[in-house]
């Protein structure tokens, strides 16, 4: 082990530990989470009536949030598997950040769905009485599988790093040392052990591709299997998957920037890395733009009876401001801006990524709500609040809760384990 | 241009309304029907039964008599039946109107028996203090009624039902003429009238054409009801079973495996592909999870 | 020698311990799941808490059997029947008696209408008309296809029912139904207290439950008794014909007149609602030709508003 490597190890292990900043940040998150959970208690007591949901718009921001979570969780597959298997080397230091984001979002997605259930007490019925024809059962299956794969894909390549933690971090509390000891599974860096990990990771990288495609394709089928205008689309699967890459890449950029600043990793999360991932964001956004054109231009051309109303609502009607902000500010403008190199510097890229990810959330809103707002048959003989959907405060609080939870998971993971794979960084440095 | 057109439309529809309303004033009842009188005495029992029928079949439009809760938005307005203009009419006229119906007022010829229709008249008359029932058309004599014989023949080839009606007349049981005979097929919610109401000839016979395509049970059996009504002998009803229908097998709608059927009846291909895909992926996942144990073991004993 | 033996012993012990842990963990999980399910089933029926386990399970069993009888026949349907519904739009005057009769029978809130009378208009110059819209009880029901727990199901006699003891409230069926035939109990149902001790009847969907779906049931409880549905019997205007497709006969709910189904459909040029979706509804409509009462002006405005919504 040379001096340079020694420095890398020290730099990457330094952020680990629960300092003052961590505690303040976590207690802030906890307080916010408790407030949001209180909102959920109210919903449990009174019923889903506390939300803006009614019989016509019966899926609202909970489902939009769910779709957003599943989408963002797909990034692990893109960075680790697609770029990994195609030997694109620059992305390999980002694999762990991507996997942490994937795991956090995928694991919490399940909870988001529970918050939308009228009878969360019957959640286990999905396993007792599961009906194989329902896309929800497929979704439960693939989300579970994906969480397991993401966990393994985070954990397996991290074992050597955990062993490093075990060996180097002697000042940490006892329980943490115990944790490293258990998780490092007697790692001796032997040839044999390395082979097992290599094989395991390779299988996982292959497995995660179909499973990740499935998780978001099945999520899109929750909509595409219905007859409703705006959902009844054959390209919904790839449309969702490509959209997922956009929001996931944006999430990784934000995480990169934050870790870089707070953990002082400027030397490892380089400006060049930002430049490259900025280009990746342009690429995935262009693909998504292509699917957007398909998804909107074809029905606009025909203006079928029910589609016409839906499109009018989006382009000129009640949702027009939101729609154009999302499409221009969250997709088209970022593509144009990121074509210029100065915009791919860390700070400008961060700002663009924030716009992209906010746009991505509202894009899910635009996919879920407008369609439900104008069904085939007129909405009559019901009170006004049945006709127009407006999320309530309680509903918004319950929607924020999973986001807080994701932040907590990411914080804890990044404070317990090195956020950059030490071996990968070492080999980069050597090159 | 448009305004003129609209005016024309209004004018026209007003005229039309008047025409309809005018017709409402003069619902002509044939003279012989108007003179008809009830064969039943309007006693308390008749009125009670009539009230039940009235509530079920008439009150929704006419309201309860004397309470003025008839639906005035309908055209023509269904009158409150306690009104003078209704009560002035003869029993026969009211009976006739219930029987044939007109416009929005349905015909109750098939849904109510003669007796039931008279029961409704009896109920309506209870709202008229000045009403005195005219002499009965005939006294229904139970001995006479018991002598009536109904002899049906079912021609399953020609799809005809011939009914011979006999009754004890003077000295002997003879074919009965002038009897009204109607034929029904029993169904789940009501009786389906077959052909039209026939009147027996001198030889006491009536013939009904039976539809060739009416579904029966699995062998083609249908339940038939023959209703006979005669001025002098009264009303009676008999039930028969005959192979006049089309044999119909009635399989449950839920037989096939389908996307919409219950979980147990999911399409086979779906179950197989689901298990295959999930099984394959989890096979590898479990192997990988187990391999972690191997790492641990190798770590303990590097030579292994 | 000794070393190998101890090694083996250790290995086998480890294996045993691992298996024990696996089985133990598994059974604890499974046990927990079953216990919570049983506990819930138990609580749901309002059985008083009994401490002795034997007695408890006995009681549970008895209740389950009683329950399963109503559930079993409710889920099976009436053999040999295929219910069919014909709605004569020419007769509908928007009296809305069907709606109130239904709401009464199923203890619904005023904004919940299993049966909803809509004012319809296809395009600018076509007429407005009233259209009673129940669940279409499709033969290819999209709502049933998507249900994850067999809570909604189609019976052999064609009725699409909902079991609110099973429903998890995911509302996928609402999203899937193109006819908006499904409603949700967003808050505690209207007669939650009064109906609390009622035994659940899946054919009547009573008592209603918070957080579950409710929908038109074709009055399956009445059909079993040979009676016409609540809404059909309540109509003052002869709009509804109801019957059995297997018998090729329908009976009018107002006049009780009975006639051939095929003849009624043929003579009046019957049609189905959105047949292009392939849902195969069990409800037929007779076109609104020769109506005796015009559509009210304010209703016409509602209808044209709906047209403009689509034409813009």
PDB file of N, CA and C in Angstrom, chain C residues 215-285:
ATOM      1  N   UNK C 215     -70.308  -0.258  -4.481  1.00  0.00           N
ATOM      2  CA  UNK C 215     -70.721  -0.151  -5.882  1.00  0.00           C
ATOM      3  C   UNK C 215     -72.087  -0.779  -6.078  1.00  0.00           C
ATOM      4  N   UNK C 216     -72.666  -0.549  -7.264  1.00  0.00           N
ATOM      5  CA  UNK C 216     -73.943  -1.149  -7.628  1.00  0.00           C
ATOM      6  C   UNK C 216     -73.815  -2.670  -7.600  1.00  0.00           C
ATOM      7  N   UNK C 217     -74.802  -3.336  -6.952  1.00  0.00           N
ATOM      8  CA  UNK C 217     -74.716  -4.781  -6.758  1.00  0.00           C
ATOM      9  C   UNK C 217     -75.825  -5.498  -7.518  1.00  0.00           C
ATOM     10  N   UNK C 218     -76.544  -4.776  -8.368  1.00  0.00           N
ATOM     11  CA  UNK C 218     -77.725  -5.310  -9.050  1.00  0.00           C
ATOM     12  C   UNK C 218     -78.725  -5.827  -8.018  1.00  0.00           C
ATOM     13  N   UNK C 219     -78.659  -5.310  -6.796  1.00  0.00           N
ATOM     14  CA  UNK C 219     -79.499  -5.788  -5.697  1.00  0.00           C
ATOM     15  C   UNK C 219     -79.480  -7.314  -5.624  1.00  0.00           C
ATOM     16  N   UNK C 220     -78.304  -7.874  -5.554  1.00  0.00           N
ATOM     17  CA  UNK C 220     -78.161  -9.334  -5.584  1.00  0.00           C
ATOM     18  C   UNK C 220     -79.000 -10.013  -4.494  1.00  0.00           C
ATOM     19  N   UNK C 221     -79.204  -9.322  -3.367  1.00  0.00           N
ATOM     20  CA  UNK C 221     -80.026  -9.910  -2.299  1.00  0.00           C
ATOM     21  C   UNK C 221     -81.476 -10.052  -2.742  1.00  0.00           C
ATOM     22  N   UNK C 222     -81.971  -9.072  -3.527  1.00  0.00           N
ATOM     23  CA  UNK C 222     -83.359  -9.133  -3.998  1.00  0.00           C
ATOM     24  C   UNK C 222     -83.510 -10.195  -5.082  1.00  0.00           C
ATOM     25  N   UNK C 223     -82.523 -10.301  -5.941  1.00  0.00           N
ATOM     26  CA  UNK C 223     -82.595 -11.274  -7.034  1.00  0.00           C
ATOM     27  C   UNK C 223     -82.759 -12.684  -6.469  1.00  0.00           C
ATOM     28  N   UNK C 224     -82.053 -12.934  -5.350  1.00  0.00           N
ATOM     29  CA  UNK C 224     -82.141 -14.242  -4.714  1.00  0.00           C
ATOM     30  C   UNK C 224     -83.567 -14.544  -4.278  1.00  0.00           C
ATOM     31  N   UNK C 225     -84.322 -13.486  -3.913  1.00  0.00           N
ATOM     32  CA  UNK C 225     -85.703 -13.679  -3.468  1.00  0.00           C
ATOM     33  C   UNK C 225     -86.685 -13.623  -4.627  1.00  0.00           C
ATOM     34  N   UNK C 226     -86.190 -13.483  -5.848  1.00  0.00           N
ATOM     35  CA  UNK C 226     -87.088 -13.396  -6.995  1.00  0.00           C
ATOM     36  C   UNK C 226     -87.681 -12.022  -7.184  1.00  0.00           C
ATOM     37  N   UNK C 227     -87.084 -11.030  -6.512  1.00  0.00           N
ATOM     38  CA  UNK C 227     -87.615  -9.666  -6.648  1.00  0.00           C
ATOM     39  C   UNK C 227     -86.699  -8.848  -7.542  1.00  0.00           C
ATOM     40  N   UNK C 228     -87.274  -7.816  -8.166  1.00  0.00           N
ATOM     41  CA  UNK C 228     -86.490  -6.920  -9.010  1.00  0.00           C
ATOM     42  C   UNK C 228     -85.637  -6.004  -8.140  1.00  0.00           C
ATOM     43  N   UNK C 229     -84.529  -5.484  -8.686  1.00  0.00           N
ATOM     44  CA  UNK C 229     -83.656  -4.589  -7.909  1.00  0.00           C
ATOM     45  C   UNK C 229     -84.407  -3.384  -7.333  1.00  0.00           C
ATOM     46  N   UNK C 230     -83.849  -2.835  -6.275  1.00  0.00           N
ATOM     47  CA  UNK C 230     -84.480  -1.702  -5.583  1.00  0.00           C
ATOM     48  C   UNK C 230     -84.785  -0.552  -6.540  1.00  0.00           C
ATOM     49  N   UNK C 231     -83.784  -0.179  -7.328  1.00  0.00           N
ATOM     50  CA  UNK C 231     -83.956   0.972  -8.225  1.00  0.00           C
ATOM     51  C   UNK C 231     -84.998   0.670  -9.287  1.00  0.00           C
ATOM     52  N   UNK C 232     -84.964  -0.557  -9.809  1.00  0.00           N
ATOM     53  CA  UNK C 232     -85.880  -0.950 -10.879  1.00  0.00           C
ATOM     54  C   UNK C 232     -87.318  -0.868 -10.392  1.00  0.00           C
ATOM     55  N   UNK C 233     -87.567  -1.352  -9.177  1.00  0.00           N
ATOM     56  CA  UNK C 233     -88.930  -1.325  -8.638  1.00  0.00           C
ATOM     57  C   UNK C 233     -89.368   0.089  -8.291  1.00  0.00           C
ATOM     58  N   UNK C 234     -88.398   0.954  -7.990  1.00  0.00           N
ATOM     59  CA  UNK C 234     -88.760   2.297  -7.529  1.00  0.00           C
ATOM     60  C   UNK C 234     -89.099   3.237  -8.679  1.00  0.00           C
ATOM     61  N   UNK C 235     -88.723   2.878  -9.895  1.00  0.00           N
ATOM     62  CA  UNK C 235     -88.906   3.800 -11.015  1.00  0.00           C
ATOM     63  C   UNK C 235     -90.390   4.008 -11.300  1.00  0.00           C
ATOM     64  N   UNK C 236     -90.836   5.270 -11.365  1.00  0.00           N
ATOM     65  CA  UNK C 236     -92.250   5.524 -11.654  1.00  0.00           C
ATOM     66  C   UNK C 236     -92.529   5.587 -13.156  1.00  0.00           C
ATOM     67  N   UNK C 237     -91.494   5.560 -13.970  1.00  0.00           N
ATOM     68  CA  UNK C 237     -91.681   5.882 -15.376  1.00  0.00           C
ATOM     69  C   UNK C 237     -91.440   4.737 -16.346  1.00  0.00           C
ATOM     70  N   UNK C 238     -91.310   3.553 -15.831  1.00  0.00           N
ATOM     71  CA  UNK C 238     -91.159   2.400 -16.723  1.00  0.00           C
ATOM     72  C   UNK C 238     -89.842   2.381 -17.476  1.00  0.00           C
ATOM     73  N   UNK C 239     -88.802   2.975 -16.900  1.00  0.00           N
ATOM     74  CA  UNK C 239     -87.509   3.048 -17.586  1.00  0.00           C
ATOM     75  C   UNK C 239     -86.816   1.689 -17.627  1.00  0.00           C
ATOM     76  N   UNK C 240     -86.946   0.937 -16.539  1.00  0.00           N
ATOM     77  CA  UNK C 240     -86.096  -0.246 -16.382  1.00  0.00           C
ATOM     78  C   UNK C 240     -86.794  -1.546 -16.749  1.00  0.00           C
ATOM     79  N   UNK C 241     -86.086  -2.329 -17.514  1.00  0.00           N
ATOM     80  CA  UNK C 241     -86.467  -3.721 -17.760  1.00  0.00           C
ATOM     81  C   UNK C 241     -85.350  -4.570 -17.193  1.00  0.00           C
ATOM     82  N   UNK C 242     -85.719  -5.607 -16.483  1.00  0.00           N
ATOM     83  CA  UNK C 242     -84.696  -6.447 -15.879  1.00  0.00           C
ATOM     84  C   UNK C 242     -85.087  -7.899 -16.050  1.00  0.00           C
ATOM     85  N   UNK C 243     -84.120  -8.758 -16.295  1.00  0.00           N
ATOM     86  CA  UNK C 243     -84.480 -10.160 -16.464  1.00  0.00           C
ATOM     87  C   UNK C 243     -83.285 -11.064 -16.594  1.00  0.00           C
ATOM     88  N   UNK C 244     -83.544 -12.217 -17.177  1.00  0.00           N
ATOM     89  CA  UNK C 244     -82.535 -13.252 -17.285  1.00  0.00           C
ATOM     90  C   UNK C 244     -82.283 -13.515 -18.761  1.00  0.00           C
ATOM     91  N   UNK C 245     -81.046 -13.326 -19.173  1.00  0.00           N
ATOM     92  CA  UNK C 245     -80.686 -13.532 -20.569  1.00  0.00           C
ATOM     93  C   UNK C 245     -80.960 -14.968 -20.991  1.00  0.00           C
ATOM     94  N   UNK C 246     -80.761 -15.901 -20.071  1.00  0.00           N
ATOM     95  CA  UNK C 246     -80.997 -17.308 -20.379  1.00  0.00           C
ATOM     96  C   UNK C 246     -82.460 -17.586 -20.682  1.00  0.00           C
ATOM     97  N   UNK C 247     -83.360 -16.805 -20.104  1.00  0.00           N
ATOM     98  CA  UNK C 247     -84.790 -16.973 -20.340  1.00  0.00           C
ATOM     99  C   UNK C 247     -85.263 -16.127 -21.515  1.00  0.00           C
ATOM    100  N   UNK C 248     -84.391 -15.241 -22.004  1.00  0.00           N
ATOM    101  CA  UNK C 248     -84.717 -14.294 -23.064  1.00  0.00           C
ATOM    102  C   UNK C 248     -85.948 -13.466 -22.713  1.00  0.00           C
ATOM    103  N   UNK C 249     -86.021 -13.051 -21.464  1.00  0.00           N
ATOM    104  CA  UNK C 249     -87.200 -12.325 -21.026  1.00  0.00           C
ATOM    105  C   UNK C 249     -86.785 -11.237 -20.045  1.00  0.00           C
ATOM    106  N   UNK C 250     -87.420 -10.066 -20.185  1.00  0.00           N
ATOM    107  CA  UNK C 250     -87.216  -9.014 -19.191  1.00  0.00           C
ATOM    108  C   UNK C 250     -88.564  -8.532 -18.680  1.00  0.00           C
ATOM    109  N   UNK C 251     -88.559  -8.044 -17.451  1.00  0.00           N
ATOM    110  CA  UNK C 251     -89.792  -7.566 -16.828  1.00  0.00           C
ATOM    111  C   UNK C 251     -89.616  -6.103 -16.479  1.00  0.00           C
ATOM    112  N   UNK C 252     -90.655  -5.319 -16.746  1.00  0.00           N
ATOM    113  CA  UNK C 252     -90.572  -3.896 -16.448  1.00  0.00           C
ATOM    114  C   UNK C 252     -90.815  -3.649 -14.966  1.00  0.00           C
ATOM    115  N   UNK C 253     -89.964  -2.814 -14.381  1.00  0.00           N
ATOM    116  CA  UNK C 253     -90.043  -2.577 -12.945  1.00  0.00           C
ATOM    117  C   UNK C 253     -91.260  -1.790 -12.531  1.00  0.00           C
ATOM    118  N   UNK C 254     -91.820  -0.982 -13.432  1.00  0.00           N
ATOM    119  CA  UNK C 254     -92.976  -0.160 -13.089  1.00  0.00           C
ATOM    120  C   UNK C 254     -94.272  -0.899 -13.385  1.00  0.00           C
ATOM    121  N   UNK C 255     -94.412  -1.400 -14.608  1.00  0.00           N
ATOM    122  CA  UNK C 255     -95.686  -1.987 -15.024  1.00  0.00           C
ATOM    123  C   UNK C 255     -95.728  -3.493 -14.790  1.00  0.00           C
ATOM    124  N   UNK C 256     -94.593  -4.090 -14.496  1.00  0.00           N
ATOM    125  CA  UNK C 256     -94.465  -5.543 -14.354  1.00  0.00           C
ATOM    126  C   UNK C 256     -94.800  -6.278 -15.638  1.00  0.00           C
ATOM    127  N   UNK C 257     -94.830  -5.542 -16.723  1.00  0.00           N
ATOM    128  CA  UNK C 257     -95.035  -6.170 -18.021  1.00  0.00           C
ATOM    129  C   UNK C 257     -93.806  -7.015 -18.331  1.00  0.00           C
ATOM    130  N   UNK C 258     -94.028  -8.193 -18.912  1.00  0.00           N
ATOM    131  CA  UNK C 258     -92.904  -9.069 -19.226  1.00  0.00           C
ATOM    132  C   UNK C 258     -92.846  -9.271 -20.726  1.00  0.00           C
ATOM    133  N   UNK C 259     -91.672  -9.133 -21.321  1.00  0.00           N
ATOM    134  CA  UNK C 259     -91.573  -9.378 -22.754  1.00  0.00           C
ATOM    135  C   UNK C 259     -90.237  -9.975 -23.141  1.00  0.00           C
ATOM    136  N   UNK C 260     -90.165 -10.426 -24.415  1.00  0.00           N
ATOM    137  CA  UNK C 260     -88.953 -11.049 -24.896  1.00  0.00           C
ATOM    138  C   UNK C 260     -87.832 -10.025 -24.938  1.00  0.00           C
ATOM    139  N   UNK C 261     -86.671 -10.390 -24.381  1.00  0.00           N
ATOM    140  CA  UNK C 261     -85.504  -9.515 -24.388  1.00  0.00           C
ATOM    141  C   UNK C 261     -85.068  -9.209 -25.819  1.00  0.00           C
ATOM    142  N   UNK C 262     -84.953 -10.272 -26.622  1.00  0.00           N
ATOM    143  CA  UNK C 262     -84.445 -10.100 -27.989  1.00  0.00           C
ATOM    144  C   UNK C 262     -85.356  -9.167 -28.778  1.00  0.00           C
ATOM    145  N   UNK C 263     -86.665  -9.301 -28.539  1.00  0.00           N
ATOM    146  CA  UNK C 263     -87.636  -8.485 -29.266  1.00  0.00           C
ATOM    147  C   UNK C 263     -87.502  -7.019 -28.858  1.00  0.00           C
ATOM    148  N   UNK C 264     -87.353  -6.780 -27.556  1.00  0.00           N
ATOM    149  CA  UNK C 264     -87.240  -5.419 -27.040  1.00  0.00           C
ATOM    150  C   UNK C 264     -86.003  -4.732 -27.612  1.00  0.00           C
ATOM    151  N   UNK C 265     -84.886  -5.479 -27.618  1.00  0.00           N
ATOM    152  CA  UNK C 265     -83.644  -4.907 -28.124  1.00  0.00           C
ATOM    153  C   UNK C 265     -83.742  -4.648 -29.623  1.00  0.00           C
ATOM    154  N   UNK C 266     -84.326  -5.605 -30.331  1.00  0.00           N
ATOM    155  CA  UNK C 266     -84.444  -5.531 -31.785  1.00  0.00           C
ATOM    156  C   UNK C 266     -85.339  -4.356 -32.207  1.00  0.00           C
ATOM    157  N   UNK C 267     -86.497  -4.279 -31.594  1.00  0.00           N
ATOM    158  CA  UNK C 267     -87.480  -3.272 -32.001  1.00  0.00           C
ATOM    159  C   UNK C 267     -86.992  -1.860 -31.742  1.00  0.00           C
ATOM    160  N   UNK C 268     -86.225  -1.684 -30.659  1.00  0.00           N
ATOM    161  CA  UNK C 268     -85.872  -0.328 -30.252  1.00  0.00           C
ATOM    162  C   UNK C 268     -84.458   0.076 -30.629  1.00  0.00           C
ATOM    163  N   UNK C 269     -83.759  -0.784 -31.346  1.00  0.00           N
ATOM    164  CA  UNK C 269     -82.392  -0.431 -31.733  1.00  0.00           C
ATOM    165  C   UNK C 269     -81.501  -0.229 -30.535  1.00  0.00           C
ATOM    166  N   UNK C 270     -81.448  -1.235 -29.679  1.00  0.00           N
ATOM    167  CA  UNK C 270     -80.686  -1.088 -28.435  1.00  0.00           C
ATOM    168  C   UNK C 270     -79.200  -0.929 -28.690  1.00  0.00           C
ATOM    169  N   UNK C 271     -78.505  -0.326 -27.741  1.00  0.00           N
ATOM    170  CA  UNK C 271     -77.057  -0.200 -27.848  1.00  0.00           C
ATOM    171  C   UNK C 271     -76.433  -0.349 -26.467  1.00  0.00           C
ATOM    172  N   UNK C 272     -75.103  -0.420 -26.450  1.00  0.00           N
ATOM    173  CA  UNK C 272     -74.397  -0.524 -25.178  1.00  0.00           C
ATOM    174  C   UNK C 272     -73.501   0.688 -24.992  1.00  0.00           C
ATOM    175  N   UNK C 273     -73.120   0.945 -23.758  1.00  0.00           N
ATOM    176  CA  UNK C 273     -72.301   2.109 -23.439  1.00  0.00           C
ATOM    177  C   UNK C 273     -70.830   1.795 -23.726  1.00  0.00           C
ATOM    178  N   UNK C 274     -70.238   2.576 -24.623  1.00  0.00           N
ATOM    179  CA  UNK C 274     -68.826   2.445 -24.974  1.00  0.00           C
ATOM    180  C   UNK C 274     -68.415   1.007 -25.283  1.00  0.00           C
ATOM    181  N   UNK C 275     -69.092   0.378 -26.248  1.00  0.00           N
ATOM    182  CA  UNK C 275     -68.759  -1.019 -26.550  1.00  0.00           C
ATOM    183  C   UNK C 275     -67.344  -1.149 -27.101  1.00  0.00           C
ATOM    184  N   UNK C 276     -66.802  -0.035 -27.631  1.00  0.00           N
ATOM    185  CA  UNK C 276     -65.473  -0.089 -28.248  1.00  0.00           C
ATOM    186  C   UNK C 276     -64.390  -0.424 -27.230  1.00  0.00           C
ATOM    187  N   UNK C 277     -64.704  -0.301 -25.943  1.00  0.00           N
ATOM    188  CA  UNK C 277     -63.706  -0.628 -24.933  1.00  0.00           C
ATOM    189  C   UNK C 277     -63.617  -2.134 -24.680  1.00  0.00           C
ATOM    190  N   UNK C 278     -64.560  -2.866 -25.254  1.00  0.00           N
ATOM    191  CA  UNK C 278     -64.502  -4.321 -25.114  1.00  0.00           C
ATOM    192  C   UNK C 278     -64.856  -4.823 -23.735  1.00  0.00           C
ATOM    193  N   UNK C 279     -65.581  -4.011 -22.970  1.00  0.00           N
ATOM    194  CA  UNK C 279     -65.910  -4.424 -21.604  1.00  0.00           C
ATOM    195  C   UNK C 279     -67.111  -5.367 -21.564  1.00  0.00           C
ATOM    196  N   UNK C 280     -67.852  -5.454 -22.643  1.00  0.00           N
ATOM    197  CA  UNK C 280     -69.042  -6.319 -22.735  1.00  0.00           C
ATOM    198  C   UNK C 280     -70.032  -6.080 -21.598  1.00  0.00           C
ATOM    199  N   UNK C 281     -70.667  -4.921 -21.585  1.00  0.00           N
ATOM    200  CA  UNK C 281     -71.608  -4.621 -20.491  1.00  0.00           C
ATOM    201  C   UNK C 281     -72.815  -5.569 -20.495  1.00  0.00           C
ATOM    202  N   UNK C 282     -73.384  -5.792 -19.323  1.00  0.00           N
ATOM    203  CA  UNK C 282     -74.643  -6.546 -19.227  1.00  0.00           C
ATOM    204  C   UNK C 282     -75.835  -5.591 -19.188  1.00  0.00           C
ATOM    205  N   UNK C 283     -75.582  -4.322 -19.463  1.00  0.00           N
ATOM    206  CA  UNK C 283     -76.651  -3.328 -19.475  1.00  0.00           C
ATOM    207  C   UNK C 283     -76.831  -2.843 -20.904  1.00  0.00           C
ATOM    208  N   UNK C 284     -78.095  -2.822 -21.361  1.00  0.00           N
ATOM    209  CA  UNK C 284     -78.401  -2.300 -22.694  1.00  0.00           C
ATOM    210  C   UNK C 284     -79.205  -1.020 -22.556  1.00  0.00           C
ATOM    211  N   UNK C 285     -79.012  -0.126 -23.506  1.00  0.00           N
ATOM    212  CA  UNK C 285     -79.791   1.116 -23.524  1.00  0.00           C
ATOM    213  C   UNK C 285     -80.678   1.155 -24.748  1.00  0.00           C
TER     214      UNK C 285
END
